[in-house]
Short mmCIF file of C-alpha atoms in Angstrom, two decimals:
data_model
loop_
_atom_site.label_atom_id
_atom_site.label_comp_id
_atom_site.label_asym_id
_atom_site.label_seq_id
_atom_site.Cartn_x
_atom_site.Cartn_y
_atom_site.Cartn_z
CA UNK A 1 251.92 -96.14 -45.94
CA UNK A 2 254.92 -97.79 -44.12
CA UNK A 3 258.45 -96.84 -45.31
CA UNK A 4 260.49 -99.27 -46.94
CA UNK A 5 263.69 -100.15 -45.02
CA UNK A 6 267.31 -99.56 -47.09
CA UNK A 7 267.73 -103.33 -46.20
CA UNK A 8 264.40 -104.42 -47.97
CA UNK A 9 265.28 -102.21 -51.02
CA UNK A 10 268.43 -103.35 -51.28
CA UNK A 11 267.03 -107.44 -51.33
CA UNK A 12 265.25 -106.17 -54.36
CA UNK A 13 268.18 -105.34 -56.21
CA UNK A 14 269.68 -107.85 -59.11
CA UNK A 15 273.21 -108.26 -60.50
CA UNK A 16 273.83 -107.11 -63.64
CA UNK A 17 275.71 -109.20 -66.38
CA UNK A 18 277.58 -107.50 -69.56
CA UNK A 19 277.46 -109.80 -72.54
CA UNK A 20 279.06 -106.75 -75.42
CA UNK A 21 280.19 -109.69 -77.15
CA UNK A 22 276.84 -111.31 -76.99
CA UNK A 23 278.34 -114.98 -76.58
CA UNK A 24 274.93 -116.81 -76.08
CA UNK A 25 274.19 -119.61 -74.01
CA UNK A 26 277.55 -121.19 -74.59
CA UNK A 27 279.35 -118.05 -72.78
CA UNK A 28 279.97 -117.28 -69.58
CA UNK A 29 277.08 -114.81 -68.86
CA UNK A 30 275.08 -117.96 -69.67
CA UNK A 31 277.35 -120.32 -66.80
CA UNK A 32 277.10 -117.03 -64.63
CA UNK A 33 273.27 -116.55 -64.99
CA UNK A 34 272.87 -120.77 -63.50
CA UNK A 35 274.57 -119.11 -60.55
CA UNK A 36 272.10 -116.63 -59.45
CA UNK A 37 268.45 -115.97 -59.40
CA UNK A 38 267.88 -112.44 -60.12
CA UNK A 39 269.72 -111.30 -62.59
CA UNK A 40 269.75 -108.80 -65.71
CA UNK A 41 271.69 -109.39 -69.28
CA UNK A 42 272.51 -106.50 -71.45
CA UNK A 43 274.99 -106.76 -74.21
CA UNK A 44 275.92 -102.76 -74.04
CA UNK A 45 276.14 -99.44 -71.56
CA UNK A 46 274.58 -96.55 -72.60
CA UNK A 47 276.63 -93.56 -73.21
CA UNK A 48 275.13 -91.69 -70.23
CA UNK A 49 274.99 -94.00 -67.17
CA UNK A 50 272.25 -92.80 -65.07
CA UNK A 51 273.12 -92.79 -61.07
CA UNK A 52 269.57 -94.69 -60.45
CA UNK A 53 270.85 -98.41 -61.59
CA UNK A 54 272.57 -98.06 -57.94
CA UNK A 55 268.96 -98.75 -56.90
CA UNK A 56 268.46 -101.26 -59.29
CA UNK A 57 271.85 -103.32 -59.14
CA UNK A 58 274.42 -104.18 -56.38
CA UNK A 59 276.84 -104.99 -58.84
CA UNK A 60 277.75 -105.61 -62.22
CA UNK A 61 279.48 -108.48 -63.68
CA UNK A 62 281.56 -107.76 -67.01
CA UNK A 63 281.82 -110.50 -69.00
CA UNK A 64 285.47 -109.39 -71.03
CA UNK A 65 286.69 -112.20 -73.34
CA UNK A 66 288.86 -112.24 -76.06
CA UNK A 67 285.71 -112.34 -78.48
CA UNK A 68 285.16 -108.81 -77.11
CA UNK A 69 286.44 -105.70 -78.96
CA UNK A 70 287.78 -103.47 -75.97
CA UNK A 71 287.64 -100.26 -77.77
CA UNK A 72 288.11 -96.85 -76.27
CA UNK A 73 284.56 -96.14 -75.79
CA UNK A 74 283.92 -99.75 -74.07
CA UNK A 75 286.58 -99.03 -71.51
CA UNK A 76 285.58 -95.30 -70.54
CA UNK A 77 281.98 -96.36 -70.15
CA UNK A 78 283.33 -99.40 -67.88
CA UNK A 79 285.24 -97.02 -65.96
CA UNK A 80 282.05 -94.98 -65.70
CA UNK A 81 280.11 -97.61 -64.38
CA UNK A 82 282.64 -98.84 -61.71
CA UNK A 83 282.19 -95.29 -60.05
CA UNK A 84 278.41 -95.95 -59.95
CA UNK A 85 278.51 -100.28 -59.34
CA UNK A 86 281.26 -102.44 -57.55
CA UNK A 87 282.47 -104.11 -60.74
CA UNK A 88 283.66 -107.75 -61.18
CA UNK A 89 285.42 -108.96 -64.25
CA UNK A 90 285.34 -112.08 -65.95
CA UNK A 91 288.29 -113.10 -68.42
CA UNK A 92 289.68 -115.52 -70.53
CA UNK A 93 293.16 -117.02 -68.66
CA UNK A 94 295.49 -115.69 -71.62
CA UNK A 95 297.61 -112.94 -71.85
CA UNK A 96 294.57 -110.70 -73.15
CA UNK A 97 292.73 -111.40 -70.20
CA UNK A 98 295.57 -110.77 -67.53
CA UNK A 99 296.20 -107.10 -69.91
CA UNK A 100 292.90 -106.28 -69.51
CA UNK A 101 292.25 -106.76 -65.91
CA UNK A 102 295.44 -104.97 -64.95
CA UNK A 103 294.56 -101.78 -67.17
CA UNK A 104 291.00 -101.91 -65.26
CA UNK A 105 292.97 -102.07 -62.04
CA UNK A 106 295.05 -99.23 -62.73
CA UNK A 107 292.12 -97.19 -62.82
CA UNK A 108 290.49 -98.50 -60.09
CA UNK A 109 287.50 -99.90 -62.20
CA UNK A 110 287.71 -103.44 -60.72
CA UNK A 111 286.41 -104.90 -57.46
CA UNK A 112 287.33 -108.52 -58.29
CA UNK A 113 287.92 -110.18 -61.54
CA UNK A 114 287.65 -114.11 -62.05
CA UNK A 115 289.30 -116.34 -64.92
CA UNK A 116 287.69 -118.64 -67.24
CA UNK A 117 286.84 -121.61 -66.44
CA UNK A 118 284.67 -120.12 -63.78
CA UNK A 119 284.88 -121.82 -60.05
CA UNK A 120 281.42 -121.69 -59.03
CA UNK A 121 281.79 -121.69 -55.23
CA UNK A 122 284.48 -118.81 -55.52
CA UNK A 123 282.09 -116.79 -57.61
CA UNK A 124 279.07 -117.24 -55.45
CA UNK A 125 280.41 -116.34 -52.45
CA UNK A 126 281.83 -113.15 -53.76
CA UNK A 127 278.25 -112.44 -55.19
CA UNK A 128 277.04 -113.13 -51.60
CA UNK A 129 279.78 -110.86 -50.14
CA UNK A 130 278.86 -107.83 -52.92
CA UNK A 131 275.28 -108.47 -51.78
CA UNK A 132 276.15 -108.06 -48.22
CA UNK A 133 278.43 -105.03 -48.57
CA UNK A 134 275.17 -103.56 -50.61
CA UNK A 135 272.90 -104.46 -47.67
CA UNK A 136 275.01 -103.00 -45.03
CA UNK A 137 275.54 -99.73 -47.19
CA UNK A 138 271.95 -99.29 -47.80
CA UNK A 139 270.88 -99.98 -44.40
CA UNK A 140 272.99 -97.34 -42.70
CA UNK A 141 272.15 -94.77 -45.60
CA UNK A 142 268.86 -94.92 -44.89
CA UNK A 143 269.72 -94.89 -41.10
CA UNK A 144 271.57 -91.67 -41.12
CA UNK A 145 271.98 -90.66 -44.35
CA UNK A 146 275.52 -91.63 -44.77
CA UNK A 147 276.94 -94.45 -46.46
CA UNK A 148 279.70 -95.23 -45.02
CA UNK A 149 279.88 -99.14 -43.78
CA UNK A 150 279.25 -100.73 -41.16
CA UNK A 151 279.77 -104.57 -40.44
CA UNK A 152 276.34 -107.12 -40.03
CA UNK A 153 276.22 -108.96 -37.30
CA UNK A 154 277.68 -112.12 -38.71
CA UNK A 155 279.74 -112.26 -41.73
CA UNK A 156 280.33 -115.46 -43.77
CA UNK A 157 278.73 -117.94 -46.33
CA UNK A 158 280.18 -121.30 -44.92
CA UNK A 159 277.44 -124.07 -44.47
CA UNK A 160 278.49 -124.19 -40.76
CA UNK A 161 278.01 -120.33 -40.28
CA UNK A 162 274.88 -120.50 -42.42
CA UNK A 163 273.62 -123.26 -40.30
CA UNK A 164 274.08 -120.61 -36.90
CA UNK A 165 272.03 -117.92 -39.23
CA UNK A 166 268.88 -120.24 -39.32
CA UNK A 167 269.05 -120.38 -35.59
CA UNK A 168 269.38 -116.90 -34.85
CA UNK A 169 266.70 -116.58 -37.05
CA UNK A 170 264.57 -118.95 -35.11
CA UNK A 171 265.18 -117.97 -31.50
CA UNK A 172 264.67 -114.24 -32.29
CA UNK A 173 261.14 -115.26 -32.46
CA UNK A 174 261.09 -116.51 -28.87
CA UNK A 175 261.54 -115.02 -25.28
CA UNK A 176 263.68 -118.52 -24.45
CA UNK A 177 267.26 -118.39 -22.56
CA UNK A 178 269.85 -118.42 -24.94
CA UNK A 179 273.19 -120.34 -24.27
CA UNK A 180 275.68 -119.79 -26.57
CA UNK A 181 278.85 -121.48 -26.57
CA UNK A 182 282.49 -121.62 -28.54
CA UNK A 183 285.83 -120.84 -28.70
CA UNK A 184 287.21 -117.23 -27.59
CA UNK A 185 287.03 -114.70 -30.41
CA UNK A 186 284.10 -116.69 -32.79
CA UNK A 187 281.97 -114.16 -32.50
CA UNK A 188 279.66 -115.21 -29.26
CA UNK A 189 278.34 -111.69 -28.41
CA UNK A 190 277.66 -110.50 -31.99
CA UNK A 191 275.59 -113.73 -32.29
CA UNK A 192 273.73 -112.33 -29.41
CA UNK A 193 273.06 -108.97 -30.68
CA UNK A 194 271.79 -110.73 -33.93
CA UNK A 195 269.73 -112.40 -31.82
CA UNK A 196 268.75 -109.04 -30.32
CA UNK A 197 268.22 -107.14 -33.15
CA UNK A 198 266.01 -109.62 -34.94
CA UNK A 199 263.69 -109.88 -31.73
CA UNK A 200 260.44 -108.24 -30.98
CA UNK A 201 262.87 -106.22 -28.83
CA UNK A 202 265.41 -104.70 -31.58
CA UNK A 203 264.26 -101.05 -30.53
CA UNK A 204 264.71 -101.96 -26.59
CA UNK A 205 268.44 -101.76 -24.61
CA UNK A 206 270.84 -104.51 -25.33
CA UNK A 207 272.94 -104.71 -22.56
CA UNK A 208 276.49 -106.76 -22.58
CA UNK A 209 278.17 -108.05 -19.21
CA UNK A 210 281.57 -109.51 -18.75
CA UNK A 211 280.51 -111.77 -15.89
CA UNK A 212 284.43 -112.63 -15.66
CA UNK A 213 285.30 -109.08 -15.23
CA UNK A 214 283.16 -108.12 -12.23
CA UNK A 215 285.14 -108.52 -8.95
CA UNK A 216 283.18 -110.74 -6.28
CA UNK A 217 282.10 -109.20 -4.00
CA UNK A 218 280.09 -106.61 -6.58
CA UNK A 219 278.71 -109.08 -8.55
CA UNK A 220 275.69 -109.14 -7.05
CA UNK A 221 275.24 -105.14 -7.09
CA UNK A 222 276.62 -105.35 -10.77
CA UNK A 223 273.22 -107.10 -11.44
CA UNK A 224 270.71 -106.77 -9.02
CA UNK A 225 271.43 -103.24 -8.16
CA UNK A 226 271.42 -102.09 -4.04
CA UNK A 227 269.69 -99.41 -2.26
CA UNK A 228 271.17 -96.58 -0.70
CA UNK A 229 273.39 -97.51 2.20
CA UNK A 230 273.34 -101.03 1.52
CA UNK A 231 277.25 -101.26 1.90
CA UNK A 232 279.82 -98.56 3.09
CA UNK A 233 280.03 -97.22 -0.35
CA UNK A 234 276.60 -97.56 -1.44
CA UNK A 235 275.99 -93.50 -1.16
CA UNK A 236 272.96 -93.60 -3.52
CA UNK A 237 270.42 -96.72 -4.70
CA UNK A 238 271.55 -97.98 -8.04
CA UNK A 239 270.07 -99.65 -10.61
CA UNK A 240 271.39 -103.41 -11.58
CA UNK A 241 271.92 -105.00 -14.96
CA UNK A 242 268.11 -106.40 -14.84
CA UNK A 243 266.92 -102.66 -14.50
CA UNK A 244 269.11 -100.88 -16.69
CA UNK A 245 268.12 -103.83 -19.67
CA UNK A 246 264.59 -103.62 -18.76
CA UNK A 247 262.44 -104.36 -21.66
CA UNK A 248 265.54 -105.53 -23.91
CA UNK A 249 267.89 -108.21 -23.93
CA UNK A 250 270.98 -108.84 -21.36
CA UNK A 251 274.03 -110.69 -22.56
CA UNK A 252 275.53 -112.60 -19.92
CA UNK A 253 279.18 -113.45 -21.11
CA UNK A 254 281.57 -115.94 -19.56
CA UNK A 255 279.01 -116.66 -17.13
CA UNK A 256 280.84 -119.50 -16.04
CA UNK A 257 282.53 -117.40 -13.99
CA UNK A 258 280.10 -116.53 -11.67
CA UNK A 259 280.50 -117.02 -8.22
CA UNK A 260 277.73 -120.26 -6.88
CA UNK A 261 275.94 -117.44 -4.39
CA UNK A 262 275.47 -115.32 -7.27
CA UNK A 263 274.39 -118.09 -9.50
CA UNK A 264 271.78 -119.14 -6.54
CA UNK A 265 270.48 -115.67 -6.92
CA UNK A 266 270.62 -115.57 -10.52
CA UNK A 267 268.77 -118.59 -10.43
CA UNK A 268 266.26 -116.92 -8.13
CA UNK A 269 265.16 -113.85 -10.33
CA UNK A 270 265.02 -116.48 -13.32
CA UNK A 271 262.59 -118.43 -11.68
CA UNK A 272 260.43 -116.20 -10.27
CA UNK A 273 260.33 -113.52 -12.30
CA UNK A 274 261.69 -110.36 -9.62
CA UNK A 275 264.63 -109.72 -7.96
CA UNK A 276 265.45 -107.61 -4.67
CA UNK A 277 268.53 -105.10 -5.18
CA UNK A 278 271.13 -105.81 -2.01
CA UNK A 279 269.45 -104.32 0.87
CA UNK A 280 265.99 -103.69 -0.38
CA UNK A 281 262.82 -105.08 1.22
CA UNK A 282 260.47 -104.36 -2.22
CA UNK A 283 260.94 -106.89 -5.35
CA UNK A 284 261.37 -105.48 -8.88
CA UNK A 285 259.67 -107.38 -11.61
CA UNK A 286 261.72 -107.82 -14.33
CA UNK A 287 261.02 -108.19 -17.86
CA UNK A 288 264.37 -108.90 -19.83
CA UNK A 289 265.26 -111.86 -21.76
CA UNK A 290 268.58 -114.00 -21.17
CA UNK A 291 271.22 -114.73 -23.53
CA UNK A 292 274.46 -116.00 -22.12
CA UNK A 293 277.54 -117.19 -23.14
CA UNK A 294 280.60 -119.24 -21.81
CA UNK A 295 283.74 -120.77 -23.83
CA UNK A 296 284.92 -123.44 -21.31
CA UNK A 297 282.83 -127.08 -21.40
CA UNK A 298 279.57 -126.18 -18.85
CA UNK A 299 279.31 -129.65 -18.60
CA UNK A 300 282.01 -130.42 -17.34
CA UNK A 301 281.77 -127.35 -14.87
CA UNK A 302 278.73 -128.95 -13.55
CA UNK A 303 280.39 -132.09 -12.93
CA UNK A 304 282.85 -130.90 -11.03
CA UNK A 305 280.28 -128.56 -9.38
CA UNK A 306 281.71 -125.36 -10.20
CA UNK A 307 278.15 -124.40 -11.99
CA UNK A 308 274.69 -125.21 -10.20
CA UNK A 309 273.67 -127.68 -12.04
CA UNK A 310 269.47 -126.01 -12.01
CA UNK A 311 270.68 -122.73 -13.58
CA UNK A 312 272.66 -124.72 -16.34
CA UNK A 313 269.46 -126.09 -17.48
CA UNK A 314 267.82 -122.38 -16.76
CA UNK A 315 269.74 -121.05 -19.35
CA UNK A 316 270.24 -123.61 -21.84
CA UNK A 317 267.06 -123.81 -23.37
CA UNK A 318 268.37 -122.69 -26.51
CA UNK A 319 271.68 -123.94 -27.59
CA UNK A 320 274.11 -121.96 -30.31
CA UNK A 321 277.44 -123.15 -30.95
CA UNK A 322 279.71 -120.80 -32.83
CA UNK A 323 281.69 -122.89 -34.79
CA UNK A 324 285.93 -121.95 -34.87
CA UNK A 325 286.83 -120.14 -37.90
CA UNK A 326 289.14 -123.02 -39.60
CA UNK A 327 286.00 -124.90 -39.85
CA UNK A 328 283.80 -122.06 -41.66
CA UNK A 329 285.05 -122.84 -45.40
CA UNK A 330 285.82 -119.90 -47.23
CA UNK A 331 284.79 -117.32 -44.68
CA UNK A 332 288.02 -115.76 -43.17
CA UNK A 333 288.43 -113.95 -46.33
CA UNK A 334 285.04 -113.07 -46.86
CA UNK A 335 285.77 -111.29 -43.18
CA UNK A 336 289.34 -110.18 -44.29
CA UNK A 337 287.64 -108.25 -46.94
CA UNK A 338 284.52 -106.87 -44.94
CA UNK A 339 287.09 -105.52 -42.38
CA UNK A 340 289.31 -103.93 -44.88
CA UNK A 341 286.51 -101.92 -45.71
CA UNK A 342 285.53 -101.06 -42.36
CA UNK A 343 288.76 -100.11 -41.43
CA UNK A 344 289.34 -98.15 -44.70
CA UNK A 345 286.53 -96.34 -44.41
CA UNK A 346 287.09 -95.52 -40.47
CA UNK A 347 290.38 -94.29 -41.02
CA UNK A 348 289.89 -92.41 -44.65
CA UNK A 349 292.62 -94.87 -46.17
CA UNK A 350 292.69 -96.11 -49.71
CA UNK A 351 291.03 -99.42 -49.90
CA UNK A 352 293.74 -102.43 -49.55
CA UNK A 353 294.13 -105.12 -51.66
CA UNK A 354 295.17 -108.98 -50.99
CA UNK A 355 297.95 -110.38 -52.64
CA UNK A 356 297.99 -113.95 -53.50
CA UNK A 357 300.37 -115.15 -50.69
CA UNK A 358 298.03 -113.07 -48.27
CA UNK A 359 294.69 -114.77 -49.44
CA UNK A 360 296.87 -118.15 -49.14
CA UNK A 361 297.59 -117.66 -46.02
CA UNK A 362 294.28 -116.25 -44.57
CA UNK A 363 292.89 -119.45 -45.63
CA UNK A 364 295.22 -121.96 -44.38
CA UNK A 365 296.14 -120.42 -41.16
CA UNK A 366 294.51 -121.98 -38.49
CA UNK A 367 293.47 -119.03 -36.74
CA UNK A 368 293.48 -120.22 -32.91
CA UNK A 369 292.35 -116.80 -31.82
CA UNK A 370 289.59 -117.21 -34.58
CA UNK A 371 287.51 -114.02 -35.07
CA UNK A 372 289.38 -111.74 -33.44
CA UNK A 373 292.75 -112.63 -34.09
CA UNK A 374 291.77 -112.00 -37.78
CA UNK A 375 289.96 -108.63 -37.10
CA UNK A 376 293.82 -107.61 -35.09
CA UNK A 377 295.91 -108.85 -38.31
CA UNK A 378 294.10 -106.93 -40.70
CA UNK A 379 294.30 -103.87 -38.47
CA UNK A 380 298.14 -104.25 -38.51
CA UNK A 381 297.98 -105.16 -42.56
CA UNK A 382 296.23 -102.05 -43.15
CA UNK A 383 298.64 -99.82 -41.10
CA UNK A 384 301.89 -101.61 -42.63
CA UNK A 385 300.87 -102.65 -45.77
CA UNK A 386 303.03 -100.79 -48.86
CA UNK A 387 301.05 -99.70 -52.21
CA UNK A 388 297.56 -100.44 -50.56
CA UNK A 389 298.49 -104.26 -51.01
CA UNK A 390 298.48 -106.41 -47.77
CA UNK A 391 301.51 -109.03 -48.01
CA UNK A 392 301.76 -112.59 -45.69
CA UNK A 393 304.53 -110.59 -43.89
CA UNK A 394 302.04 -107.72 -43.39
CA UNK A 395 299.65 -110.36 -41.27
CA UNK A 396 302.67 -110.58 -38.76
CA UNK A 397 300.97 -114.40 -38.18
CA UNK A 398 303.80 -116.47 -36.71
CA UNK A 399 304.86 -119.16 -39.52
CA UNK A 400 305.77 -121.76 -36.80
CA UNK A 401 301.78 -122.32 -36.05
CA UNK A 402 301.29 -123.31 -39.22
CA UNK A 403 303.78 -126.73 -39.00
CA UNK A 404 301.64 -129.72 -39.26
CA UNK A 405 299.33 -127.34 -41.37
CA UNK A 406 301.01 -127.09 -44.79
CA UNK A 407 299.90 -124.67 -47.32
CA UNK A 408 298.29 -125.82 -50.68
CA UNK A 409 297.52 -122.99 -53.44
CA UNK A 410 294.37 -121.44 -53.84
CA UNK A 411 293.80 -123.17 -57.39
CA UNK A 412 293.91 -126.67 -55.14
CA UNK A 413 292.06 -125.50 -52.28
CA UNK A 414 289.02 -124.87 -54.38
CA UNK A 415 289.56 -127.72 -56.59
CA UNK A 416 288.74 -129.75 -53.98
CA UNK A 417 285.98 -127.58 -52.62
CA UNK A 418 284.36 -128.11 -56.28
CA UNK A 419 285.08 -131.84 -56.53
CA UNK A 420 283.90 -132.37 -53.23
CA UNK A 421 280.82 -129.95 -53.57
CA UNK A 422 279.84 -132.44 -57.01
CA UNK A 423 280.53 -135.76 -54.62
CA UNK A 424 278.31 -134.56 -52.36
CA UNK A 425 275.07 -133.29 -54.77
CA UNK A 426 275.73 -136.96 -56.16
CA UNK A 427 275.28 -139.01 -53.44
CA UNK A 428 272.53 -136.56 -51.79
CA UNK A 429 270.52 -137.23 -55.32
CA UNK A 430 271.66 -140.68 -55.97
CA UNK A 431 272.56 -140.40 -59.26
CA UNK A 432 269.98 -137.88 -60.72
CA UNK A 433 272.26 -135.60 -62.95
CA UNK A 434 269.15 -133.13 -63.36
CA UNK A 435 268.45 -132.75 -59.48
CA UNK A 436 272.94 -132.35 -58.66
CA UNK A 437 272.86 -129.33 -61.16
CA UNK A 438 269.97 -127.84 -59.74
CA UNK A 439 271.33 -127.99 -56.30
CA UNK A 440 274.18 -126.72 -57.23
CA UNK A 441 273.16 -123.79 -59.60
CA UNK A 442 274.94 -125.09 -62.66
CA UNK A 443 273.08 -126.65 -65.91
CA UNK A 444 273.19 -130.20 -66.53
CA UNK A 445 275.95 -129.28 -69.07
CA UNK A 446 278.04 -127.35 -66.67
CA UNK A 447 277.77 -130.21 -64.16
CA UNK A 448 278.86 -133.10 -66.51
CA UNK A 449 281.77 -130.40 -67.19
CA UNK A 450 282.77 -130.84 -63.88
CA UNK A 451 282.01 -134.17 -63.44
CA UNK A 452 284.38 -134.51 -66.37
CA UNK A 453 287.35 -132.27 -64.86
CA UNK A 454 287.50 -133.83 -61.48
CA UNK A 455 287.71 -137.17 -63.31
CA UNK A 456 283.71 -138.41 -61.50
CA UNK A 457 281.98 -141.09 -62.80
CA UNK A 458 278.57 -141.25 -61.07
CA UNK A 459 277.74 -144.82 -61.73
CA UNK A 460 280.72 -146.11 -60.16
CA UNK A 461 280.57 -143.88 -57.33
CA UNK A 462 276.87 -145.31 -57.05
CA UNK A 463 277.57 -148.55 -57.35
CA UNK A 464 280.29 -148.92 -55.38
CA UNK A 465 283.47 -147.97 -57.22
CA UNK A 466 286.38 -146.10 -56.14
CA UNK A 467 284.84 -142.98 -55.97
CA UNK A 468 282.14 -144.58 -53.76
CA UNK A 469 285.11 -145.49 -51.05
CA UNK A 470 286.29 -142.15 -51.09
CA UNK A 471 285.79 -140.51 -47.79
CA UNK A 472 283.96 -136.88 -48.58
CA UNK A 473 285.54 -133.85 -47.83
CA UNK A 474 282.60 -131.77 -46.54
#
């Protein structure tokens, strides 16, 4: 019998609500079930926590309202449980609720909490980010045995970022070029090794080549390889790019860059299937698929005939644009989190927390450098950060980028990711109340609650009210 992956074990597992007050389907663990599909409710913890619910749950969610008694007992038990499940709390907004959640803090029991009224989109995506983390761990546990983390291929919940999944997805299935195109630092090779690694061939070489980075006049040994004595320091044959991927996939970066003889004989081995290494007489077939990548406009290099114009179409069979990160909603501190861990773990540190002016300004930055830039702050947050808290000033991010760019609060920014989220279900249903809520994981209830906060009336919007005019924000 096959083995099961830790990745497919891990899509088994459910999240795990605690209802001690046992509130019903007017309580939160009620509005939190609507979010997700597989779930379990139990109104108490058993004295003795067994270690197997790790392999049951990814996390729990603690549903901790006023109504509930927090007795001595409840809170060691929750304590108990944190060690074994990342733990997220959910609390009235009242004085109760903030005591609560800091005493849980203190002690470490807390991954997250969330206040009543619950934002739905906040709350999903750090379900989706606990499942993640839980995927990762388990896959690299059952890897090697460890479980220490290690970062997926592409991190983020955004619709735009989703949208780039689906394609990997797809073109994994083929032996197509790949062109993939963006901004620097949005993640263009790691889109490639997702590609890679969800291929037929995962368990072959993946090979990555700055095309910018190889001097002229060895590009064409840098790929094609040469024979011994080809040139006065070619002392022994050597193997090319083509060879040394053979059977896998080779990553062609910034291969704009490439010099037009180079991209005639790229063009070449493309076509027919072979290549010759510089100064050999025998060809080499060649089985390796393509994925390449360039961030300045190919188009436009074509025009201006800086990029043959054949090859362009070669490799662009299959397009993938990685979209900037101040377009992926939500994501940069889904990443700021994911490489807190990492580097935590890497470096034996104390997991760091985000203060509110951080997670303001991780959001609203613009992040020119995208990505990477983001992966280099946190580095530096980590290192400087005071009391395992990461400050704005710990980000070093230079305030003057931001003018034109103004801040709004986190409390805004997803109020009008929610009201804009309702708009949207709305319109794509016209009208049908019953079909919004479903599409966006909420009860018909929940959704007129909404409808109700953000001040929406669906028949005017439909029919051409003010609403209607209203430009959506999505």
């Amino acid at each position: 019998m096959a083995s099961t992956s830790g990745n497919e074990l891990s899509c088994l597992k459910k999240l795990l609500i605690v209802d001690p007050a046992h509130e019903g389907d007017d309580g939160a663990a009620a509005e939190i079930s609507h979010l997700i599909d597989d779930y379990k409710l139990i109104y108490s913890i058993e004295s003795k926590i067994p270690e197997s619910i790790k392999y049951q749950y990814f996390c729990a969610a603690l549903v901790l309202t006023d109504r509930v008694n927090m007795t001595a007992t409840l809170h060691q038990k929750l304590c108990t449980l944190s060690k074994i499940l990342r733990t997220i709390a959910i609390v009235d907004n009242s004085e109760q609720g903030t005591a609560r959640v800091s005493t849980l803090l203190k002690n470490g029991a807390l991954y997250d909490f969330h206040t009543l009224p619950l934002d739905p989109q906040r709350f999903s995506h750090m379900i989706g980010h606990l499942r993640g983390l839980d995927r990762i761990y388990a896959a690299s546990h059952h890897a090697n045995g460890s479980s220490g983390p290690a970062l997926p291929p592409i991190i983020g919940t955004s619709s735009l970022i989703n949208a780039v999944k689906v394609q990997i997805g797809h073109y994994a299935n083929t032996d197509f070029p790949v062109l993939i195109t963006g901004e620097s630092g949005t993640g263009k090779e790691l889109a490639a090794r997702a590609i890679h690694l969800k291929s037929s061939r995962a368990n072959s070489p993946f090979l990555a080549i700055n095309c910018a980075a190889i001097p002229q006049s060895l590009a064409g040994s840098e790929l094609f390889g040469h024979e011994k004595g080809a040139f006065t320091d070619a002392h022994a044959s050597r193997p090319g790019c083509f060879e040394q991927a053979s059977g896998g996939t080779l990553f062609l970066d910034e291969i704009g860059d490439l010099p037009l003889d180079i991209q005639s004989q790229l063009l070449r081995v493309l076509e027919n299937g072979h290549l010759y290494r510089i100064g050999g007489q025998e060809p080499r077939k060649i089985d390796v698929r393509i994925i390449a990548a360039s961030n300045i406009n190919m188009d436009k290099a074509v025009l201006a005939g800086r990029f043959r114009f054949d090859l362009y179409h070669r490799i662009n069979v299959l397009p993938l644009n990685m979209p900037p990160l101040r377009d992926r909603e939500g994501d940069a501190l889904l990443l700021a989190r994911a490489f807190i861990n990492k580097i935590a773990h890497d470096n034996d540190l104390a997991v760091s927390t985000l203060s509110d002016d951080a997670m303001r300004l991780i959001l609203t930055y613009r992040w020119p450098g995208n990505v990477r830039q983001l992966q280099n702050a946190i580095s530096r947050a980590v290192t400087l950060a005071s009391d395992n808290k990461i400050r704005a000033r710990d980000l070093n991010i230079n305030i003057d980028t931001l003018k034109g760019h103004p801040f709004m609060t986190l409390a805004k920014a997803r109020a009008d990711t929610e009201r804009a989220l309702v708009r949207k279900a709305i319109h794509a249903f016209r009208g049908n109340i019953s079909r919004a809520a479903s599409e966006l994981g909420v009860s018909r209830v929940g959704l007129y609650r909404l409808m109700k906060r953000h001040e929406l009336d669906h028949r005017k919007m439909l029919n051409g009210g003010a609403d209607h005019e209203e430009k959506s924000e999505l």
